[in-house]
Amino acid sequence: QSNRKPNLQKTVNREYGAMSFRDYYAIDVLDQVQEYIYDNFGERPEDYRVVSLGIDPAAALYHGFYCLDGYSNNYSLEYKHRFREIIAPELAKSEYLEDNFDHWGNRCYLFNSITGNYMRLQKGNTLVYEGLEFDMEALRELGCEYLFSGAEIGDADRMGMELVGYFETEDSYWGIWVYRL
């Protein structure tokens, strides 16, 4: 057993660069999202599919959402190809992202030309996604009904999405914009 004390600075001070468990998994914030979707649409998390943009999909998975994206060592090549259809127009804008998706099997994320593969957009950021070119029909074919975003999508209507709401708590790391496809 080690006599070293844990570096609590790393687990509680966001300026240090590390996120706490509570921050990373959006405790309370995604509970609000679940409740709102159930109260307004009568759907439980196991009844619909979601993807995340600018937020690690692990947070949604932790809360019991059925995630179409994520970091996994075990999903089929067929699924990877189907997911690639969704992000293909964005991958075409960046050789780095295209190489990263095509040659690293674990990452099944909404890579994009604006934030790349960055998954930690903290609430209060001023980013507004605009001009994303995801294949929304391919996303719908996978059964996706909701997109959770760490930033506002300024032209969501062009993409065939409707803003459901914005969710945060006073001390949450994430502010989550929820869109319905």
Coordinates of N, CA and C in Angstrom, one line a residue:
Q1 N 0.8 -1.2 0.0 CA 0.0 0.0 0.0 C 0.9 1.2 0.0
S2 N 0.6 2.2 -0.8 CA 1.4 3.4 -1.0 C 1.0 4.4 0.1
N3 N 2.1 5.1 0.6 CA 1.9 6.1 1.6 C 1.6 7.5 0.9
R4 N 1.6 7.5 -0.4 CA 1.4 8.7 -1.2 C 0.0 9.2 -1.0
K5 N -0.2 10.5 -0.8 CA -1.5 11.0 -0.8 C -2.0 11.3 -2.2
P6 N -3.3 11.1 -2.5 CA -3.8 11.4 -3.8 C -3.7 12.9 -4.1
N7 N -3.5 13.2 -5.3 CA -3.4 14.6 -5.7 C -4.8 15.1 -5.9
L8 N -5.4 15.6 -4.8 CA -6.8 16.1 -4.9 C -7.0 17.3 -5.8
Q9 N -5.9 18.0 -6.0 CA -5.9 19.2 -6.8 C -6.4 18.8 -8.2
K10 N -5.9 17.6 -8.7 CA -6.3 17.2 -10.0 C -7.8 16.8 -10.1
T11 N -8.4 16.4 -9.1 CA -9.8 15.9 -9.1 C -10.8 17.0 -8.9
V12 N -10.4 18.1 -8.3 CA -11.4 19.1 -8.0 C -11.2 20.5 -8.6
N13 N -10.1 20.7 -9.2 CA -9.8 22.1 -9.8 C -9.8 22.0 -11.3
R14 N -10.8 22.5 -11.9 CA -10.9 22.4 -13.4 C -9.8 23.1 -14.1
E15 N -9.2 24.1 -13.5 CA -8.1 24.9 -14.1 C -6.9 24.0 -14.2
Y16 N -6.8 22.9 -13.4 CA -5.7 22.0 -13.4 C -5.6 21.2 -14.6
G17 N -6.8 21.0 -15.2 CA -6.9 20.3 -16.5 C -7.5 18.9 -16.4
A18 N -7.9 18.5 -15.2 CA -8.5 17.2 -15.0 C -10.0 17.4 -14.6
M19 N -10.9 16.6 -15.0 CA -12.3 16.6 -14.7 C -12.6 15.7 -13.6
S20 N -13.5 16.0 -12.7 CA -13.9 15.1 -11.7 C -14.9 14.1 -12.3
F21 N -15.2 13.0 -11.6 CA -16.1 12.0 -12.1 C -17.5 12.7 -12.3
R22 N -17.9 13.5 -11.4 CA -19.2 14.2 -11.5 C -19.2 15.1 -12.7
D23 N -18.2 15.8 -13.0 CA -18.1 16.7 -14.2 C -18.1 15.8 -15.5
Y24 N -17.3 14.8 -15.5 CA -17.1 14.0 -16.7 C -18.4 13.3 -17.1
Y25 N -19.1 12.8 -16.2 CA -20.3 12.0 -16.5 C -21.6 12.9 -16.4
A26 N -21.5 14.2 -16.3 CA -22.6 15.1 -16.3 C -23.7 14.7 -15.4
I27 N -23.3 14.4 -14.2 CA -24.2 14.0 -13.1 C -25.2 15.2 -12.9
D28 N -26.4 15.0 -12.8 CA -27.5 16.0 -12.7 C -28.0 16.5 -14.0
V29 N -27.0 16.9 -14.9 CA -27.4 17.5 -16.2 C -28.1 16.5 -17.1
L30 N -27.5 15.3 -17.2 CA -28.2 14.3 -18.1 C -29.4 13.7 -17.4
D31 N -29.5 13.8 -16.1 CA -30.7 13.4 -15.4 C -31.8 14.4 -15.8
Q32 N -31.5 15.6 -15.9 CA -32.5 16.6 -16.3 C -33.0 16.3 -17.8
V33 N -32.0 16.0 -18.6 CA -32.4 15.7 -20.0 C -33.3 14.5 -20.1
Q34 N -33.0 13.4 -19.3 CA -33.8 12.2 -19.3 C -35.2 12.6 -18.9
E35 N -35.3 13.3 -17.8 CA -36.6 13.7 -17.2 C -37.4 14.5 -18.2
Y36 N -36.8 15.5 -18.9 CA -37.4 16.4 -19.8 C -38.0 15.6 -21.0
I37 N -37.2 14.7 -21.6 CA -37.6 13.9 -22.7 C -38.8 13.0 -22.3
Y38 N -38.7 12.4 -21.1 CA -39.8 11.6 -20.7 C -41.1 12.4 -20.5
D39 N -40.9 13.5 -19.7 CA -42.1 14.4 -19.4 C -42.8 15.0 -20.7
N40 N -42.0 15.3 -21.7 CA -42.5 16.0 -22.9 C -42.8 15.1 -24.1
F41 N -42.1 13.9 -24.1 CA -42.3 13.1 -25.3 C -42.7 11.6 -24.9
G42 N -42.7 11.4 -23.6 CA -43.1 10.0 -23.1 C -42.1 8.9 -23.4
E43 N -40.8 9.3 -23.7 CA -39.8 8.3 -24.1 C -38.8 8.0 -23.0
R44 N -38.5 6.8 -22.7 CA -37.5 6.4 -21.8 C -36.2 6.2 -22.6
P45 N -35.0 6.3 -22.0 CA -33.8 6.2 -22.7 C -33.6 4.9 -23.5
E46 N -34.1 3.8 -23.1 CA -34.0 2.6 -23.8 C -34.9 2.6 -25.1
D47 N -35.7 3.6 -25.2 CA -36.7 3.6 -26.4 C -36.1 4.5 -27.5
Y48 N -35.0 5.2 -27.4 CA -34.5 6.0 -28.4 C -33.0 6.0 -28.5
R49 N -32.4 6.5 -29.6 CA -31.0 6.5 -29.8 C -30.5 7.9 -29.8
V50 N -29.2 8.1 -29.3 CA -28.6 9.4 -29.2 C -27.2 9.4 -29.8
V51 N -26.7 10.5 -30.2 CA -25.3 10.8 -30.5 C -24.9 12.0 -29.7
S52 N -23.6 12.2 -29.5 CA -23.0 13.4 -28.8 C -22.1 14.1 -29.7
L53 N -22.0 15.4 -29.6 CA -21.2 16.3 -30.4 C -20.5 17.2 -29.4
G54 N -19.2 17.2 -29.3 CA -18.4 18.0 -28.4 C -18.5 17.6 -26.9
I55 N -19.1 16.4 -26.7 CA -19.3 15.8 -25.4 C -18.9 14.4 -25.5
D56 N -18.1 13.8 -24.6 CA -17.8 12.4 -24.7 C -19.1 11.6 -24.6
P57 N -19.3 10.7 -25.5 CA -20.5 9.9 -25.5 C -20.6 9.0 -24.2
A58 N -19.5 8.8 -23.6 CA -19.5 8.0 -22.3 C -20.4 8.6 -21.3
A59 N -20.6 9.9 -21.3 CA -21.5 10.5 -20.3 C -22.9 10.0 -20.5
A60 N -23.4 10.1 -21.7 CA -24.7 9.6 -22.0 C -24.9 8.1 -21.8
L61 N -23.9 7.4 -22.1 CA -23.9 5.9 -21.9 C -24.0 5.6 -20.4
Y62 N -23.3 6.3 -19.6 CA -23.3 6.2 -18.1 C -24.7 6.4 -17.6
H63 N -25.5 7.3 -18.2 CA -26.9 7.6 -17.7 C -27.9 6.6 -18.3
G64 N -27.5 5.6 -19.1 CA -28.4 4.7 -19.6 C -29.0 5.0 -21.0
F65 N -28.5 6.0 -21.6 CA -28.9 6.3 -23.0 C -28.4 5.3 -23.9
Y66 N -29.1 5.0 -25.0 CA -28.7 4.1 -26.0 C -27.9 4.9 -27.0
C67 N -26.6 4.8 -27.0 CA -25.6 5.6 -27.8 C -25.2 4.9 -29.1
L68 N -25.4 5.7 -30.1 CA -24.9 5.2 -31.4 C -23.4 5.4 -31.7
D69 N -22.8 6.3 -30.8 CA -21.4 6.6 -30.9 C -20.7 6.2 -29.6
G70 N -19.4 6.3 -29.7 CA -18.6 6.0 -28.5 C -17.2 5.5 -28.8
Y71 N -16.6 5.1 -27.7 CA -15.2 4.5 -27.8 C -15.3 3.1 -27.5
S72 N -15.1 2.2 -28.4 CA -15.4 0.8 -28.2 C -14.3 -0.1 -28.9
N73 N -14.0 -1.2 -28.3 CA -13.0 -2.1 -28.9 C -13.8 -3.2 -29.6
N74 N -15.1 -3.2 -29.6 CA -15.8 -4.3 -30.1 C -17.1 -3.9 -30.8
Y75 N -17.0 -3.5 -32.0 CA -18.2 -3.2 -32.9 C -17.8 -3.6 -34.3
S76 N -18.9 -4.0 -35.0 CA -18.6 -4.6 -36.4 C -18.1 -3.6 -37.4
L77 N -17.4 -4.1 -38.3 CA -16.8 -3.3 -39.4 C -18.0 -2.7 -40.2
E78 N -19.1 -3.5 -40.4 CA -20.3 -3.0 -41.1 C -20.8 -1.8 -40.4
Y79 N -20.9 -1.8 -39.0 CA -21.4 -0.6 -38.3 C -20.4 0.6 -38.5
K80 N -19.1 0.3 -38.5 CA -18.2 1.4 -38.7 C -18.4 2.1 -40.1
H81 N -18.6 1.2 -41.1 CA -18.9 1.8 -42.4 C -20.2 2.6 -42.4
R82 N -21.2 2.1 -41.7 CA -22.5 2.8 -41.7 C -22.3 4.1 -41.0
F83 N -21.6 4.1 -39.9 CA -21.4 5.4 -39.1 C -20.5 6.3 -39.9
R84 N -19.6 5.8 -40.7 CA -18.7 6.6 -41.5 C -19.6 7.4 -42.6
E85 N -20.6 6.8 -43.1 CA -21.5 7.5 -44.0 C -22.0 8.9 -43.4
I86 N -22.3 8.8 -42.1 CA -22.8 10.0 -41.4 C -21.8 11.1 -41.4
I87 N -20.6 10.8 -41.2 CA -19.5 11.9 -41.0 C -18.7 12.0 -42.3
A88 N -18.9 11.3 -43.3 CA -18.1 11.3 -44.5 C -17.9 12.7 -45.1
P89 N -19.0 13.6 -45.2 CA -18.7 14.9 -45.7 C -17.8 15.7 -44.8
E90 N -17.8 15.5 -43.5 CA -16.9 16.2 -42.6 C -15.5 15.7 -42.7
L91 N -15.4 14.4 -42.8 CA -14.1 13.8 -42.9 C -13.4 14.2 -44.2
A92 N -14.1 14.5 -45.2 CA -13.5 14.9 -46.5 C -12.9 16.3 -46.4
K93 N -13.2 17.0 -45.3 CA -12.6 18.4 -45.1 C -11.3 18.3 -44.3
S94 N -10.9 17.1 -43.8 CA -9.7 17.0 -43.0 C -9.0 15.7 -43.2
E95 N -7.9 15.7 -43.8 CA -7.1 14.5 -44.0 C -6.8 13.8 -42.6
Y96 N -6.5 14.7 -41.6 CA -6.2 14.2 -40.3 C -7.3 13.4 -39.7
L97 N -8.5 14.0 -39.8 CA -9.7 13.3 -39.2 C -10.1 12.1 -40.0
E98 N -10.0 12.2 -41.3 CA -10.3 11.0 -42.1 C -9.3 9.8 -41.8
D99 N -8.0 10.1 -41.7 CA -7.1 9.1 -41.3 C -7.3 8.6 -39.9
N100 N -7.7 9.5 -39.0 CA -7.9 9.1 -37.6 C -9.1 8.2 -37.5
F101 N -10.2 8.5 -38.2 CA -11.4 7.6 -38.2 C -11.1 6.3 -38.9
D102 N -10.6 6.4 -40.1 CA -10.4 5.2 -40.9 C -9.4 4.2 -40.3
H103 N -8.4 4.7 -39.6 CA -7.3 3.8 -39.2 C -7.2 3.6 -37.6
W104 N -8.2 4.1 -36.9 CA -8.3 3.9 -35.5 C -9.7 3.3 -35.2
G105 N -9.8 2.0 -35.1 CA -11.1 1.4 -35.0 C -11.9 1.7 -33.8
N106 N -11.3 2.2 -32.7 CA -12.1 2.3 -31.5 C -13.0 3.5 -31.5
R107 N -12.7 4.6 -32.2 CA -13.4 5.8 -32.1 C -14.6 5.9 -33.1
C108 N -15.7 5.9 -32.6 CA -16.9 6.1 -33.4 C -17.6 7.4 -32.9
Y109 N -17.1 8.5 -33.4 CA -17.5 9.8 -32.9 C -18.0 10.7 -34.1
L110 N -18.7 11.7 -33.7 CA -19.1 12.7 -34.8 C -18.0 13.6 -35.0
F111 N -16.9 13.1 -35.6 CA -15.8 13.9 -36.1 C -16.3 15.0 -37.0
N112 N -15.7 16.2 -36.9 CA -16.2 17.3 -37.7 C -15.1 18.3 -37.9
S113 N -15.3 19.2 -38.9 CA -14.3 20.1 -39.3 C -14.2 21.3 -38.4
I114 N -15.1 21.5 -37.4 CA -15.1 22.6 -36.5 C -14.3 22.3 -35.2
T115 N -14.7 21.2 -34.6 CA -14.0 20.8 -33.3 C -13.2 19.5 -33.5
G116 N -13.2 19.0 -34.6 CA -12.4 17.8 -34.8 C -12.9 16.6 -34.0
N117 N -12.1 16.1 -33.2 CA -12.5 15.0 -32.3 C -12.5 15.4 -30.8
Y118 N -12.5 16.7 -30.6 CA -12.5 17.3 -29.3 C -13.9 17.0 -28.6
M119 N -13.9 16.5 -27.4 CA -15.1 16.1 -26.7 C -15.2 16.7 -25.3
R120 N -14.7 17.9 -25.2 CA -14.8 18.5 -23.8 C -15.2 20.0 -23.9
L121 N -16.3 20.3 -24.6 CA -16.7 21.7 -24.7 C -17.4 22.1 -23.4
Q122 N -16.8 22.9 -22.6 CA -17.3 23.3 -21.3 C -18.4 24.3 -21.5
K123 N -19.4 24.3 -20.6 CA -20.5 25.2 -20.6 C -19.9 26.7 -20.6
G124 N -20.6 27.6 -21.2 CA -20.2 28.9 -21.3 C -19.3 29.2 -22.5
N125 N -19.0 28.2 -23.3 CA -18.1 28.4 -24.5 C -19.0 29.3 -25.4
T126 N -18.3 30.0 -26.3 CA -19.0 30.8 -27.3 C -19.1 30.2 -28.7
L127 N -18.7 29.0 -28.8 CA -18.8 28.3 -30.1 C -20.2 28.1 -30.5
V128 N -20.4 28.3 -31.8 CA -21.7 28.0 -32.4 C -21.4 27.2 -33.6
Y129 N -21.8 25.9 -33.6 CA -21.6 25.1 -34.8 C -22.5 25.6 -35.9
E130 N -21.9 25.8 -37.1 CA -22.7 26.1 -38.3 C -22.0 25.5 -39.5
G131 N -22.8 25.1 -40.4 CA -22.2 24.5 -41.7 C -21.8 23.0 -41.5
L132 N -22.2 22.3 -40.5 CA -21.8 20.9 -40.4 C -22.5 20.2 -41.5
E133 N -21.8 19.2 -42.1 CA -22.4 18.5 -43.2 C -22.4 17.0 -42.8
F134 N -23.2 16.7 -41.8 CA -23.4 15.3 -41.5 C -24.5 14.7 -42.4
D135 N -24.5 13.5 -42.8 CA -25.5 12.8 -43.5 C -26.6 12.5 -42.5
M136 N -27.6 13.4 -42.4 CA -28.6 13.2 -41.4 C -29.5 12.0 -41.7
E137 N -29.7 11.7 -43.0 CA -30.5 10.6 -43.4 C -29.9 9.3 -42.9
A138 N -28.5 9.2 -43.1 CA -27.8 8.0 -42.6 C -27.9 7.9 -41.1
L139 N -27.9 9.1 -40.4 CA -28.0 9.1 -38.9 C -29.4 8.6 -38.5
R140 N -30.4 9.0 -39.2 CA -31.8 8.6 -38.9 C -31.9 7.1 -39.2
E141 N -31.3 6.6 -40.3 CA -31.4 5.2 -40.6 C -30.8 4.3 -39.5
L142 N -29.9 4.8 -38.7 CA -29.4 4.1 -37.6 C -30.3 4.2 -36.4
G143 N -31.4 5.0 -36.5 CA -32.4 5.1 -35.5 C -32.2 6.3 -34.5
C144 N -31.3 7.2 -34.9 CA -31.0 8.3 -34.0 C -32.2 9.3 -33.9
E145 N -32.6 9.7 -32.7 CA -33.6 10.6 -32.5 C -33.2 11.9 -31.8
Y146 N -32.0 11.8 -31.1 CA -31.6 13.0 -30.4 C -30.1 13.2 -30.5
L147 N -29.6 14.4 -30.6 CA -28.2 14.8 -30.6 C -28.0 15.7 -29.4
F148 N -27.0 15.3 -28.6 CA -26.6 16.1 -27.4 C -25.3 16.8 -27.8
S149 N -25.3 18.2 -27.7 CA -24.2 19.0 -28.1 C -23.7 19.9 -27.0
G150 N -22.3 20.0 -27.0 CA -21.7 20.9 -26.1 C -21.7 22.3 -26.5
A151 N -22.2 22.6 -27.7 CA -22.4 24.0 -28.2 C -23.6 24.1 -29.0
E152 N -24.1 25.3 -29.1 CA -25.3 25.5 -29.9 C -25.1 25.2 -31.4
I153 N -26.1 24.6 -32.1 CA -26.0 24.4 -33.5 C -26.8 25.5 -34.1
G154 N -26.2 26.5 -34.7 CA -26.9 27.7 -35.2 C -27.8 27.4 -36.3
D155 N -27.5 26.4 -37.1 CA -28.4 26.1 -38.3 C -29.0 24.7 -38.2
A156 N -29.4 24.4 -37.0 CA -30.0 23.0 -36.8 C -31.2 22.8 -37.6
D157 N -32.0 23.8 -37.9 CA -33.2 23.6 -38.8 C -32.8 23.2 -40.2
R158 N -31.7 23.7 -40.7 CA -31.2 23.3 -42.0 C -30.8 21.8 -42.0
M159 N -30.4 21.3 -40.9 CA -30.0 19.9 -40.7 C -31.2 19.0 -40.4
G160 N -32.3 19.6 -40.3 CA -33.5 18.8 -40.0 C -33.7 18.5 -38.5
M161 N -33.1 19.4 -37.6 CA -33.2 19.2 -36.2 C -34.0 20.3 -35.6
E162 N -34.6 20.0 -34.4 CA -35.3 21.0 -33.7 C -34.7 21.0 -32.3
L163 N -34.5 22.2 -31.8 CA -33.9 22.4 -30.4 C -35.0 22.0 -29.4
V164 N -34.6 21.0 -28.5 CA -35.5 20.6 -27.5 C -35.3 21.5 -26.2
G165 N -34.0 21.8 -26.0 CA -33.7 22.6 -24.8 C -32.2 22.6 -24.5
Y166 N -31.9 23.5 -23.6 CA -30.5 23.6 -23.1 C -30.5 23.3 -21.6
F167 N -29.6 22.5 -21.2 CA -29.6 22.0 -19.8 C -28.2 22.2 -19.1
E168 N -28.2 22.6 -17.9 CA -27.0 22.8 -17.1 C -27.4 22.9 -15.7
T169 N -26.4 22.8 -14.8 CA -26.7 23.1 -13.4 C -25.7 24.2 -13.0
E170 N -25.8 24.8 -11.9 CA -25.0 25.9 -11.5 C -23.5 25.5 -11.5
D171 N -23.2 24.3 -11.0 CA -21.8 23.9 -10.9 C -21.4 22.8 -11.9
S172 N -22.2 22.6 -12.9 CA -21.9 21.5 -13.9 C -20.8 22.0 -14.8
Y173 N -20.0 21.0 -15.3 CA -18.9 21.3 -16.3 C -19.6 21.5 -17.7
W174 N -20.5 20.6 -18.0 CA -21.2 20.6 -19.3 C -22.4 21.5 -19.3
G175 N -22.7 22.2 -20.4 CA -24.0 22.7 -20.7 C -24.4 21.9 -22.0
I176 N -25.5 21.3 -22.0 CA -25.9 20.4 -23.1 C -27.1 21.0 -23.8
W177 N -26.9 21.1 -25.1 CA -27.9 21.5 -26.0 C -28.5 20.2 -26.6
V178 N -29.8 20.0 -26.5 CA -30.4 18.8 -27.0 C -31.3 19.1 -28.2
Y179 N -31.0 18.4 -29.3 CA -31.8 18.5 -30.5 C -32.5 17.2 -30.9
R180 N -33.7 17.3 -31.4 CA -34.4 16.2 -31.9 C -34.4 16.1 -33.4
L181 N -34.1 15.0 -33.9 CA -34.0 14.8 -35.4 C -35.4 14.5 -35.9

